[in-house]
Coordinates of C-alpha atoms (C1' of nucleotides) in Angstrom, one line a residue:
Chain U
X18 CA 0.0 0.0 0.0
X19 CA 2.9 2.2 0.3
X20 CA 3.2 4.6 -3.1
X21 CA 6.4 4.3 -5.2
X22 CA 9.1 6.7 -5.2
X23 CA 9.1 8.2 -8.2
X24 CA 5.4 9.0 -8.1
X25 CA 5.8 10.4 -4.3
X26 CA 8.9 12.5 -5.8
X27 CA 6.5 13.7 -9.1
X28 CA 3.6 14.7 -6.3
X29 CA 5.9 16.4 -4.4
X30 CA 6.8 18.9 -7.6
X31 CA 3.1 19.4 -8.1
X32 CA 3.4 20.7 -4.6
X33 CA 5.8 22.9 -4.8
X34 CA 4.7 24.3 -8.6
X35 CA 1.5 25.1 -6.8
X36 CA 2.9 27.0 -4.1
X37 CA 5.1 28.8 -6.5
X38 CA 1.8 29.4 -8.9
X39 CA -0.3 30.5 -6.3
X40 CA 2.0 32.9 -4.2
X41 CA 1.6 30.5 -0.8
X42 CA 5.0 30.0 1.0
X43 CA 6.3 26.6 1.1
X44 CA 6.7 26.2 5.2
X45 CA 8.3 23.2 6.6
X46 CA 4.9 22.4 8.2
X47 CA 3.0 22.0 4.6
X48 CA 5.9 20.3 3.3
X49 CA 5.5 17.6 5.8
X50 CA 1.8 17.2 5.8
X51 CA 1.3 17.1 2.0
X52 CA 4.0 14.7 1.9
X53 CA 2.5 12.2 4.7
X54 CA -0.5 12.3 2.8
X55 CA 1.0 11.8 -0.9
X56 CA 3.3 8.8 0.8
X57 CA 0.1 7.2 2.3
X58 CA -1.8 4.9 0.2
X59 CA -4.2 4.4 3.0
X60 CA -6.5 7.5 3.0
X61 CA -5.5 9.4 6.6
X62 CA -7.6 11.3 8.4
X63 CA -6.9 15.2 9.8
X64 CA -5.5 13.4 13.4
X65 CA -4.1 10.4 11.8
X66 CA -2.5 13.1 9.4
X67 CA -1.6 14.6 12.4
X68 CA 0.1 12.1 14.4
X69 CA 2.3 10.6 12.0
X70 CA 3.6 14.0 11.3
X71 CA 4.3 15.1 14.4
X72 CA 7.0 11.9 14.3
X73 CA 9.0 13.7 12.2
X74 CA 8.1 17.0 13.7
X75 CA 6.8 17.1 17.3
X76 CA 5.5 20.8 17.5
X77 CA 3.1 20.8 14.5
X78 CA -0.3 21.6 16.0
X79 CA -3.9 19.7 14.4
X80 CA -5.1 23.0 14.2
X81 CA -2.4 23.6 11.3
X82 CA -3.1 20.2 9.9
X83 CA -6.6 21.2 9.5
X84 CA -5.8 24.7 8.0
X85 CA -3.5 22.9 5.6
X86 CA -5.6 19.8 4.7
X87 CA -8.5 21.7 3.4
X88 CA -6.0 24.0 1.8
X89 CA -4.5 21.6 -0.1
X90 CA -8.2 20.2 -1.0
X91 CA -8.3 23.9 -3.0
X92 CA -5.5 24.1 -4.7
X93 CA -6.5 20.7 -5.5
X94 CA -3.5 18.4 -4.7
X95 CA -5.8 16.2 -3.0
X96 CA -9.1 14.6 -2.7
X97 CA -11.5 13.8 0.0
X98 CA -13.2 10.8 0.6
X99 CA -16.7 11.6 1.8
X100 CA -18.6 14.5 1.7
X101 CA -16.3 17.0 2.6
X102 CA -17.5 19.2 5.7
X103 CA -20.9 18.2 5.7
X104 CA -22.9 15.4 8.0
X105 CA -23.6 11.9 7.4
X106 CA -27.5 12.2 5.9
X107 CA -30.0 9.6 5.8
X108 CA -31.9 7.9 3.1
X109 CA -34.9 5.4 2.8
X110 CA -35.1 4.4 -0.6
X111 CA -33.2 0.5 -0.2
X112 CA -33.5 0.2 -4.2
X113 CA -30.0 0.0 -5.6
X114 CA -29.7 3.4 -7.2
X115 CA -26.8 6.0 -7.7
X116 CA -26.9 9.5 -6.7
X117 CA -26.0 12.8 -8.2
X118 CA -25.1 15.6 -5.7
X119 CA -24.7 19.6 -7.2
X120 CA -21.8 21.1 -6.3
X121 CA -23.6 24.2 -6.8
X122 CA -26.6 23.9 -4.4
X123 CA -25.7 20.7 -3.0
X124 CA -29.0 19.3 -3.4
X125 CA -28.9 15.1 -4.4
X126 CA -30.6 13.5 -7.1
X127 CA -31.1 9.7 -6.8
X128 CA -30.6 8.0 -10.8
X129 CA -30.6 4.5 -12.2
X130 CA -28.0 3.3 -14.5
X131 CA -28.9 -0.5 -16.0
X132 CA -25.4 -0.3 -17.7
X133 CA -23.5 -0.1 -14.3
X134 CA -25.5 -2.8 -12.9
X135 CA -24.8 -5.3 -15.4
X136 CA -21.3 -3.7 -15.2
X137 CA -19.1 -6.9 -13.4
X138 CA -17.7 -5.0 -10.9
X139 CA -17.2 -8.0 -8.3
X140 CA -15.0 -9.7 -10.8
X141 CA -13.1 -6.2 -11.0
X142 CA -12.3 -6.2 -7.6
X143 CA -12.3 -10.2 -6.6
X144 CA -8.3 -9.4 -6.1
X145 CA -9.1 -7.1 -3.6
X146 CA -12.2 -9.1 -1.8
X147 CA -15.7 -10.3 -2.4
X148 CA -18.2 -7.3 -3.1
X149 CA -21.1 -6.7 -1.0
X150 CA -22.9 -3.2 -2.3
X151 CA -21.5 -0.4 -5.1
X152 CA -22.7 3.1 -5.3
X153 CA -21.5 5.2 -8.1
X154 CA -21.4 8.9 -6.7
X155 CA -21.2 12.0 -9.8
X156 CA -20.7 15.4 -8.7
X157 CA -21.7 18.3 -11.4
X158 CA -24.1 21.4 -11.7
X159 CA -27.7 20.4 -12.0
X160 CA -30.2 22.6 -14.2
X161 CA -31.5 24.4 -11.8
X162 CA -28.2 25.9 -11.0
X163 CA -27.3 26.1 -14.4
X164 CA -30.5 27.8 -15.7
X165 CA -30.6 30.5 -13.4
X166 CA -27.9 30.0 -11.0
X167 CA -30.6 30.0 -8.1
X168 CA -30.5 27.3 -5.4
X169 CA -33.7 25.3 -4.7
X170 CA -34.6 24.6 -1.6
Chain P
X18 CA -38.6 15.1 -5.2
X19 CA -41.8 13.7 -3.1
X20 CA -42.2 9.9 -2.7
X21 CA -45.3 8.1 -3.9
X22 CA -47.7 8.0 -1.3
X23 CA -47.9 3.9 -2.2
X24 CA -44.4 3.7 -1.9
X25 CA -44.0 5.9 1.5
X26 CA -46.9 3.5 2.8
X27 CA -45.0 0.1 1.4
X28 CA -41.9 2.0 3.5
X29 CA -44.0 2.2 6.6
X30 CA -45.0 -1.6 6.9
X31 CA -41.1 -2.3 6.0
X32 CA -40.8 -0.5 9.3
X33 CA -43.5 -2.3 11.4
X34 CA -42.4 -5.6 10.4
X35 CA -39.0 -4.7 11.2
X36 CA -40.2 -3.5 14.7
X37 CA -42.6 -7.0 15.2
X38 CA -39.2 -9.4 14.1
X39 CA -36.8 -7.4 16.3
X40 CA -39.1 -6.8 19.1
X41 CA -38.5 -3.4 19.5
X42 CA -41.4 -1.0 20.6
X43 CA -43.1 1.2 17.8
X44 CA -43.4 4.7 19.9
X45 CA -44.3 7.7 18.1
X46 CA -41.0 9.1 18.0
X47 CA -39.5 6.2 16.1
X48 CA -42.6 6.2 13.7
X49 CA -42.7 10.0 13.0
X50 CA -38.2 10.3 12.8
X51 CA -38.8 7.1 10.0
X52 CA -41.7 8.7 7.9
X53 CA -39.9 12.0 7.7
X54 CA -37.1 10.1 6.2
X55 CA -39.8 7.9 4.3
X56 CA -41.2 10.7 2.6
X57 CA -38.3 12.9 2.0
X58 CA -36.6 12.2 -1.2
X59 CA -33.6 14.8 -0.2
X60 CA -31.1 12.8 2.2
X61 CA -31.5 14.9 5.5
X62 CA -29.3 15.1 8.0
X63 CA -29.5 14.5 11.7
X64 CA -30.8 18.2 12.4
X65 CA -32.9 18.7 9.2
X66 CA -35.0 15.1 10.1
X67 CA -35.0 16.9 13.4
X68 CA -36.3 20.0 12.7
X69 CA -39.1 18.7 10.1
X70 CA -40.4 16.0 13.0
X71 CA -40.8 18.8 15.4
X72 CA -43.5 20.5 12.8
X73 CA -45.6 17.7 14.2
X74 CA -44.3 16.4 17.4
X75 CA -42.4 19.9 19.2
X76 CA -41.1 17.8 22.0
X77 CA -39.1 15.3 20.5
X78 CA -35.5 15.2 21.7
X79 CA -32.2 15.7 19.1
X80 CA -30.5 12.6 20.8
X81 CA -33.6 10.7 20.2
X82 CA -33.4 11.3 16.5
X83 CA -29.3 10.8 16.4
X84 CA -30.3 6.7 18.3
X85 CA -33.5 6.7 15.6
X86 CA -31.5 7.3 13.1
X87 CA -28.5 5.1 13.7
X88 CA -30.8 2.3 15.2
X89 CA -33.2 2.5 11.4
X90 CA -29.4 2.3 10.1
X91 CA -28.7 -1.1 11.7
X92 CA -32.2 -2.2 11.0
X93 CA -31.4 -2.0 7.3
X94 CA -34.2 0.3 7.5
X95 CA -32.0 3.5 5.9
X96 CA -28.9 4.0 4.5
X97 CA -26.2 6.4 4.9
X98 CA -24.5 8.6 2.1
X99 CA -20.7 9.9 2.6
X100 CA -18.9 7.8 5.6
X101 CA -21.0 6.5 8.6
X102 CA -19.4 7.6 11.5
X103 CA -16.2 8.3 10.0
X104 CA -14.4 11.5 9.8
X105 CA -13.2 12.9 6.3
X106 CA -10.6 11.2 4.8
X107 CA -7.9 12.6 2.4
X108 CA -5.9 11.6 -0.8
X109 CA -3.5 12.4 -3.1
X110 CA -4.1 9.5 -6.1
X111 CA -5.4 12.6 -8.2
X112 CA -6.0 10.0 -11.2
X113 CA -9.1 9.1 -12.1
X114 CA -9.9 5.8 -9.6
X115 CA -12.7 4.4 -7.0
X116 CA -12.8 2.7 -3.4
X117 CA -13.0 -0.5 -1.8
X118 CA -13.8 0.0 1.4
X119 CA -13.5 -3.3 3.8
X120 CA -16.9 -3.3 5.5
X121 CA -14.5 -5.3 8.4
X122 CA -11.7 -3.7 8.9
X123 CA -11.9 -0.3 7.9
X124 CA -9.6 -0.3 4.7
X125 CA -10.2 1.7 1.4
X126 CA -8.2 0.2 -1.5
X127 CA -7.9 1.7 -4.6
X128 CA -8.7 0.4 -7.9
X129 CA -9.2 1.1 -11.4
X130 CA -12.0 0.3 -13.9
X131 CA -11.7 0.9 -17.3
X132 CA -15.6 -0.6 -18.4
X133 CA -17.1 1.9 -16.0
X134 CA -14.7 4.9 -17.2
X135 CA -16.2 4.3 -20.6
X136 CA -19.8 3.6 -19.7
X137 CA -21.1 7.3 -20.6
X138 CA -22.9 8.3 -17.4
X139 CA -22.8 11.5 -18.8
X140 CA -25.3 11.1 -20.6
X141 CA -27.5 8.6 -18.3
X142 CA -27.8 12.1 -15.7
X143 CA -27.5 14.5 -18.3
X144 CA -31.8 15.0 -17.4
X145 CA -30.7 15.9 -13.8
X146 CA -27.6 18.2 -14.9
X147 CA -24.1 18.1 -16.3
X148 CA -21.6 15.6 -14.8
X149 CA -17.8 16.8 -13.7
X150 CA -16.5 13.4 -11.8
X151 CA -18.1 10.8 -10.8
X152 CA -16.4 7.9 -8.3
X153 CA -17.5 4.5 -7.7
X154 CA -17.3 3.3 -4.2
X155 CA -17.5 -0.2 -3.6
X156 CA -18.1 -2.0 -0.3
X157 CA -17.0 -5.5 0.9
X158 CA -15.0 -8.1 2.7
X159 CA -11.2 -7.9 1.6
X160 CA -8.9 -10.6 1.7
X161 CA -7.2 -10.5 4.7
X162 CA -10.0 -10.4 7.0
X163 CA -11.6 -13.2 4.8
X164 CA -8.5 -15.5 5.1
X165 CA -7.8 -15.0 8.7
X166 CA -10.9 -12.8 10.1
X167 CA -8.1 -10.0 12.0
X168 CA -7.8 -6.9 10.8
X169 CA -4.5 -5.5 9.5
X170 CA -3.3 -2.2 11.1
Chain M
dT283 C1' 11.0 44.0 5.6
dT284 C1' 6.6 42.7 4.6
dT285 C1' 3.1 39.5 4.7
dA286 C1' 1.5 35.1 5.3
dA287 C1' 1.4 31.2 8.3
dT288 C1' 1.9 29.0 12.8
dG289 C1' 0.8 27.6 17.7
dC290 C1' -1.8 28.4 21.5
dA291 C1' -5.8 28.6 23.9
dA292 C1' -10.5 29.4 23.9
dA293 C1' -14.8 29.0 21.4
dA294 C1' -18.1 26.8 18.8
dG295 C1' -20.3 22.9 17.0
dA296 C1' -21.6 18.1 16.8
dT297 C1' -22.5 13.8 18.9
dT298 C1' -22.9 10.7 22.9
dT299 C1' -24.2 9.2 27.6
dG300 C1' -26.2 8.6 32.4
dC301 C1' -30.2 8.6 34.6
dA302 C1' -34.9 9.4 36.3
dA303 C1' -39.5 9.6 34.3
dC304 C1' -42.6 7.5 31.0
dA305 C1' -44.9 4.7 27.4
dT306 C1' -45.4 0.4 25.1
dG307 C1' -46.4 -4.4 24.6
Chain Y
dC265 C1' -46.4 -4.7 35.1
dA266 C1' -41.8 -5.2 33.3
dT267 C1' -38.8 -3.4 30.2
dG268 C1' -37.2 -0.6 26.6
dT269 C1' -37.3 4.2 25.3
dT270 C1' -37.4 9.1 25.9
dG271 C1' -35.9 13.8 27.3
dC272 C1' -32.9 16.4 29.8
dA273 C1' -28.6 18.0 31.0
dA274 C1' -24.0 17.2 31.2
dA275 C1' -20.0 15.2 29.1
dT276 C1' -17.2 14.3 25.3
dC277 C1' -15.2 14.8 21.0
dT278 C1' -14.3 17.3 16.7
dT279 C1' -13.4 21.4 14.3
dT280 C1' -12.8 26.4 13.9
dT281 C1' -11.2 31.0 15.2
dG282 C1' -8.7 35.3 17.2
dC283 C1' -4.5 36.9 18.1
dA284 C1' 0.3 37.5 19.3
dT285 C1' 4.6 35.4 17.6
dT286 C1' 7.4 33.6 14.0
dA287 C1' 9.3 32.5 9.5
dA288 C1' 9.2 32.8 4.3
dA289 C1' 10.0 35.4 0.3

DNA sequence: TTTAATGCAAAAGATTTGCAACATG
DNA sequence: CATGTTGCAAATCTTTTGCATTAAA
């Protein structure tokens, strides 16, 4: 699960061309913490992030690791799994179906797609273990925003 | 976005034979916090379910809705969208790929699928809007907690 | 030297828990 | 009536913020 060398080293350059592009300074602090997550294959979270950091240096604070996590989520050098700063909701429709959630208003659409479910996705993954569920997750601007770039409530 | 009254009622006698086979008891609360999410076809959260079931029943309690809401989750009686329980997670595979999460021990692998990057979901949502990722996010048992049933660290 | 970024501590926000009162089966 | 469930309030846990200090460019 750990990531090759080469590809950490070619991450680690998109880091730094960002900074350089963007005007941020490159401290010690966001050095470290982009490069814990770009070395993990395993999908940290912020104290996770945190702790295996502050190995290498002991006085980085969480707050900073929070500040720079969500930073780097907007210069877009990495991605979050999950909806990012929002709560777990809750839905009662048990019929496989997919959802698509606007970025704009952040209302989400539930959709059907008989392609992806005749898609063999458990033989896809049978190297990596035996599938129970899939949901397929699209993120775009639905027409409402795009019409008239008003949010529904 | 409203459910078919057919289907919300179908929905409600899910829940009272899940109630009868468990043994639990069918109070108000746990009948009004399960038809708001029943008849809601938006994913609320905790405090939006909360809110709405106050409309009719003013007294009922936040923490009550939080152990509804998990307890309909365990039921099979709802799902959850983004993480359950789980903070946010972070990455830096920018390439396009999707998750399989181990529903035993916790651990998101990455994989690739080159059938499902060419299936054109575009076009299967473009009624609800216009697509800009999409990510596939499979759950199951991997291999190493099949084979031996511990989880790695 | 100028400005942005950090660390600290406190605040704010979200979620969970213990327990007495209450409602359901 | 016995037991599981609720509401309340407090506790806990997570995340964010204000501000003086520090470090990059």
């Amino acid at each position: 699960m750990a990531i090759d060398e080469t590809e950490i080293a070619r991450r680690m350059d998109l880091f730094a061309k960002a900074c350089r592009e963007s005007g941020a300074k490159r401290t010690h602090q966001r050095m470290e913490i982009f490069r814990e997550v770009a070395q993990s294959g395993d999908h940290p979270d912020v104290e996770t992030v945190h702790r295996r950091v502050r190995k290498r240096m002991p006085t980085v604070s969480l707050d900073t690791v929070y500040r720079t996590l969500w930073w780097l989520k907007e210069l877009g050098l990495v991605n979050t799994l999950g909806p990012p700063r929002e709560r777990t909701r809750f839905d009662a429709n048990l019929s496989d179906h997919h959802h698509f959630m606007c970025t704009h208003c952040g209302v989400t659409w539930d959709f059907n797609s008989d392609a992806l479910n005749h898609l063999s996705i458990a033989e896809t993954v049978q190297s990596i273990g035996s599938m129970e569920t899939m949901h397929l997750e699209v993120k775009g601007i639905c027409h409402n925003c795009t019409v008239d770039k008003s949010s529904p409530t």
